[in-house]
Tab-separated table of C-alpha atoms in Angstrom:
chain	number	residue	atom	x	y	z
A	1	MET	CA	72.469	51.237	29.516
A	2	GLY	CA	70.530	54.336	28.938
A	3	LEU	CA	67.004	55.562	29.070
A	4	GLU	CA	66.877	55.466	25.000
A	5	ALA	CA	68.050	51.674	24.994
A	6	VAL	CA	65.231	50.897	27.813
A	7	VAL	CA	62.697	52.627	25.681
A	8	ASN	CA	63.594	50.943	22.898
A	9	GLU	CA	63.754	47.442	24.707
A	10	ILE	CA	60.145	48.370	25.930
A	11	ARG	CA	59.296	49.403	22.320
A	12	GLU	CA	60.561	46.242	20.902
A	13	LYS	CA	59.104	44.122	23.670
A	14	GLY	CA	55.531	45.881	23.313
A	15	GLN	CA	55.967	45.540	19.271
A	16	ARG	CA	56.733	41.684	20.008
A	17	GLU	CA	53.828	41.418	21.946
A	18	ALA	CA	51.365	43.394	19.827
A	19	GLU	CA	52.468	41.294	16.940
A	20	ALA	CA	52.027	38.036	19.169
A	21	ILE	CA	48.526	39.583	19.712
A	22	ARG	CA	47.745	40.316	16.193
A	23	ALA	CA	48.938	37.030	15.323
A	24	GLU	CA	46.832	35.293	17.953
A	25	THR	CA	43.919	37.520	16.793
A	26	ARG	CA	44.267	36.544	13.356
A	27	ALA	CA	44.549	32.806	14.016
A	28	GLU	CA	41.373	32.998	16.048
A	29	VAL	CA	39.708	35.274	13.481
A	30	GLU	CA	40.963	32.513	10.679
A	31	LYS	CA	39.516	30.046	13.023
A	32	ILE	CA	36.109	31.655	13.612
A	33	LEU	CA	35.763	32.524	9.726
A	34	LYS	CA	36.602	28.730	9.004
A	35	GLU	CA	34.110	28.032	11.281
A	36	ALA	CA	31.269	29.927	10.112
A	37	GLN	CA	32.227	29.248	6.299
A	38	GLU	CA	32.140	25.166	7.763
A	39	ARG	CA	28.507	26.177	8.882
A	40	ALA	CA	27.465	28.514	5.866
A	41	ALA	CA	28.553	25.340	3.647
A	42	ALA	CA	26.614	22.581	6.054
A	43	ILE	CA	23.442	25.099	5.800
A	44	LYS	CA	23.836	25.673	1.971
A	45	THR	CA	24.163	21.827	1.445
A	46	ALA	CA	21.157	21.373	3.485
A	47	ALA	CA	19.194	23.743	1.766
A	48	GLN	CA	19.933	22.308	-1.295
A	49	GLU	CA	19.317	19.049	-0.375
A	50	GLU	CA	15.960	19.931	0.979
A	51	ALA	CA	15.278	22.288	-2.202
A	52	GLU	CA	16.104	19.102	-4.514
A	53	ARG	CA	13.814	16.838	-2.063
A	54	THR	CA	11.045	19.516	-2.527
A	55	ALA	CA	11.572	19.780	-6.282
A	56	SER	CA	11.610	16.171	-6.600
A	57	HIS	CA	8.359	15.806	-4.483
A	58	ILE	CA	6.700	18.581	-6.826
A	59	ILE	CA	7.660	16.621	-9.896
A	60	ASN	CA	6.542	13.517	-8.901
A	61	GLN	CA	3.241	15.072	-7.905
A	62	GLU	CA	2.887	16.850	-10.937
A	63	THR	CA	3.731	13.813	-13.112
A	64	SER	CA	1.184	11.790	-11.104
A	65	ALA	CA	-1.326	14.486	-11.714
A	66	ALA	CA	-0.533	14.423	-15.316
A	67	ASN	CA	-0.658	10.631	-15.905
A	68	LEU	CA	-4.089	10.925	-13.837
A	69	ALA	CA	-5.605	13.237	-16.276
A	70	VAL	CA	-3.997	11.154	-19.136
A	71	LYS	CA	-5.753	7.798	-17.953
A	72	ARG	CA	-9.212	9.793	-17.386
A	73	LEU	CA	-9.124	11.211	-20.920
A	74	ILE	CA	-8.515	7.819	-22.185
A	75	LEU	CA	-11.177	6.086	-20.133
A	76	ASN	CA	-13.566	8.740	-21.385
A	77	ALA	CA	-12.645	8.076	-24.786
A	78	GLN	CA	-12.722	4.633	-24.614
A	79	LYS	CA	-16.158	4.960	-22.666
A	80	ASP	CA	-17.603	7.148	-25.778
A	81	VAL	CA	-16.107	4.343	-28.285
A	82	LEU	CA	-18.199	1.755	-26.051
A	83	ASP	CA	-21.311	3.878	-26.212
A	84	GLN	CA	-20.842	4.062	-30.064
A	85	VAL	CA	-20.678	0.286	-30.135
A	86	TYR	CA	-23.601	-0.152	-27.970
A	87	SER	CA	-25.499	2.310	-29.463
A	88	ALA	CA	-24.792	0.884	-33.169
A	89	SER	CA	-25.350	-2.950	-31.877
A	90	LEU	CA	-28.630	-1.889	-30.865
A	91	ALA	CA	-29.536	0.100	-34.176
A	92	ALA	CA	-28.178	-3.183	-36.181
A	93	VAL	CA	-30.517	-5.636	-33.999
A	94	GLY	CA	-33.538	-3.357	-34.636
A	95	ASP	CA	-32.674	-3.396	-38.561
A	96	LEU	CA	-32.360	-7.067	-38.899
A	97	LEU	CA	-34.554	-8.513	-41.797
A	98	ALA	CA	-38.206	-8.870	-41.458
A	99	GLU	CA	-38.152	-12.883	-41.594
A	100	PHE	CA	-35.699	-12.415	-38.755
A	101	GLN	CA	-37.975	-10.048	-36.792
A	102	GLU	CA	-41.226	-12.482	-37.575
A	103	LYS	CA	-38.962	-15.523	-35.832
A	104	ALA	CA	-37.941	-13.588	-32.962
A	105	LEU	CA	-40.999	-11.888	-32.020
A	106	THR	CA	-42.773	-15.443	-32.278
A	107	SER	CA	-40.438	-16.817	-29.779
A	108	LEU	CA	-40.618	-14.189	-27.390
A	109	LEU	CA	-44.586	-14.152	-27.358
A	110	LYS	CA	-44.322	-17.753	-26.764
A	111	ARG	CA	-42.075	-17.391	-23.858
A	112	ALA	CA	-43.914	-14.739	-22.528
A	113	ALA	CA	-47.397	-16.966	-22.535
A	114	LYS	CA	-45.284	-19.337	-20.362
A	115	GLU	CA	-45.418	-16.574	-17.852
A	116	ILE	CA	-48.630	-14.363	-18.543
A	117	ARG	CA	-51.531	-16.343	-20.058
A	118	GLU	CA	-53.305	-13.355	-20.785
A	119	GLY	CA	-52.416	-9.937	-21.406
A	120	VAL	CA	-51.278	-6.820	-23.553
A	121	VAL	CA	-48.576	-6.771	-25.825
A	122	HIS	CA	-46.704	-3.920	-26.810
A	123	ALA	CA	-44.113	-3.502	-29.725
A	124	ASN	CA	-42.596	-0.394	-31.583
A	125	GLU	CA	-44.560	0.687	-34.470
A	126	ARG	CA	-42.460	-0.965	-37.145
A	127	ASP	CA	-43.290	-4.355	-35.644
A	128	THR	CA	-46.874	-3.789	-34.698
A	129	PRO	CA	-47.935	-5.221	-37.938
A	130	ILE	CA	-45.960	-8.405	-37.476
A	131	VAL	CA	-47.103	-8.882	-33.896
A	132	ARG	CA	-51.086	-8.551	-34.989
A	133	GLU	CA	-50.089	-11.143	-37.640
A	134	ILE	CA	-48.507	-13.544	-35.029
A	135	LEU	CA	-51.396	-12.812	-32.438
A	136	SER	CA	-54.205	-13.665	-35.206
A	137	ARG	CA	-52.575	-16.869	-36.341
A	138	ASP	CA	-51.007	-18.448	-33.023
A	139	LYS	CA	-54.226	-20.179	-31.332
A	140	ASN	CA	-51.744	-20.492	-28.106
A	141	LEU	CA	-51.662	-16.475	-27.987
A	142	SER	CA	-55.367	-15.973	-28.125
A	143	GLY	CA	-55.296	-14.540	-24.384
A	144	TYR	CA	-53.055	-11.660	-25.818
A	145	THR	CA	-54.463	-8.143	-27.345
A	146	LEU	CA	-52.364	-5.964	-29.323
A	147	GLY	CA	-51.567	-2.688	-27.173
A	148	SER	CA	-50.522	0.860	-28.138
A	149	PRO	CA	-46.506	1.109	-29.713
A	150	VAL	CA	-43.978	1.949	-27.688
A	151	GLU	CA	-40.646	3.426	-28.126
A	152	ILE	CA	-38.180	0.399	-27.955
A	153	PRO	CA	-35.711	-0.681	-30.976
A	154	GLY	CA	-37.300	-4.072	-31.217
A	155	GLY	CA	-38.718	-7.053	-29.335
A	156	ILE	CA	-41.680	-6.739	-27.016
A	157	ILE	CA	-43.285	-5.673	-23.753
A	158	VAL	CA	-45.891	-7.821	-22.254
A	159	GLU	CA	-48.238	-6.632	-19.443
A	160	SER	CA	-50.916	-8.830	-17.491
A	161	LYS	CA	-54.565	-7.949	-17.957
A	162	ASP	CA	-54.613	-6.098	-14.474
A	163	GLY	CA	-51.164	-4.613	-15.010
A	164	ASP	CA	-49.494	-6.079	-11.946
A	165	LEU	CA	-47.022	-7.953	-14.043
A	166	GLN	CA	-44.900	-6.613	-17.018
A	167	ILE	CA	-42.415	-8.552	-18.737
A	168	ASP	CA	-39.793	-6.619	-20.590
A	169	TYR	CA	-38.821	-8.500	-23.670
A	170	SER	CA	-37.020	-5.664	-25.727
A	171	TYR	CA	-34.114	-6.019	-27.685
A	172	ARG	CA	-32.390	-3.379	-25.385
A	173	THR	CA	-33.042	-5.434	-22.034
A	174	PHE	CA	-31.384	-8.533	-23.895
A	175	LEU	CA	-28.587	-6.091	-25.292
A	176	ASP	CA	-28.208	-4.844	-21.935
A	177	GLU	CA	-27.715	-7.954	-20.092
A	178	ILE	CA	-25.464	-9.063	-22.888
A	179	TRP	CA	-23.230	-6.069	-22.678
A	180	GLU	CA	-22.972	-6.024	-18.734
A	181	SER	CA	-21.878	-9.792	-18.853
A	182	CYS	CA	-19.669	-9.063	-21.956
A	183	LEU	CA	-18.271	-5.474	-21.375
A	184	LYS	CA	-15.050	-6.804	-20.141
A	185	ASP	CA	-14.356	-9.068	-23.243
A	186	VAL	CA	-15.715	-6.081	-25.596
A	187	SER	CA	-13.532	-3.544	-23.658
A	188	ASP	CA	-10.376	-5.683	-24.273
A	189	ILE	CA	-11.052	-6.612	-28.046
A	190	LEU	CA	-11.525	-2.602	-28.630
A	191	PHE	CA	-8.682	-1.403	-26.724
A	192	THR	CA	-5.999	-4.067	-26.634
C-alpha cells in the first residue's frame, strides 16, 4: 500500500467522520430548532389566550358600563315622567270645581279645629274668599281668623294663636303622602 492509498484512506475516514459530525450537528440543530419552535408556539398560544382573556374582560367591562349608562338614562327619563305626572296631578287637584273646593276646605277646617281650637288659617289667594265664607258661617270655627294668602296649590295651613303649632293640610302635603305610598304602583302602571 502506497502513501497515496494511506492518504486516500485517511481522507475518506476524515470525510466519513466529518459527514458523521455534520449529520450529528444537523440532528442537534434540528432538535434545538424543533424545541425552539415548540417553545415559541407555546408562548404564542399563551399570549393569544391571554390576549383573548384580556379582550373578553375589556368587552365585558365596556358592555357593563354601557348597560349601566343606558339604565341610568332610562331611570332619569322615568323620573322626569314621574315628576311631570306629579306636577300635573298637583295642578289638577288645585283646579277642581269650586263646589269641591268648598267641601274640601270645610272638611279640612273641621279636622284642624279638633287639633287647634283657635288660630290663624292661611290659604292660597284663589281659596281665600271661600275660606272667609266658611269661617264666617260656621260657629264651630269662630276661634279662627283668616291670615295672609300663602303659595300652596290648595288646602289650608293652620297656625295656633301663639305660633307654636302649625298644621299643614295643603293639597301638596296630601299628594306627597299618597305619592310616597303609591309611587311603586304609579311607576308600574307607567313603565310596565
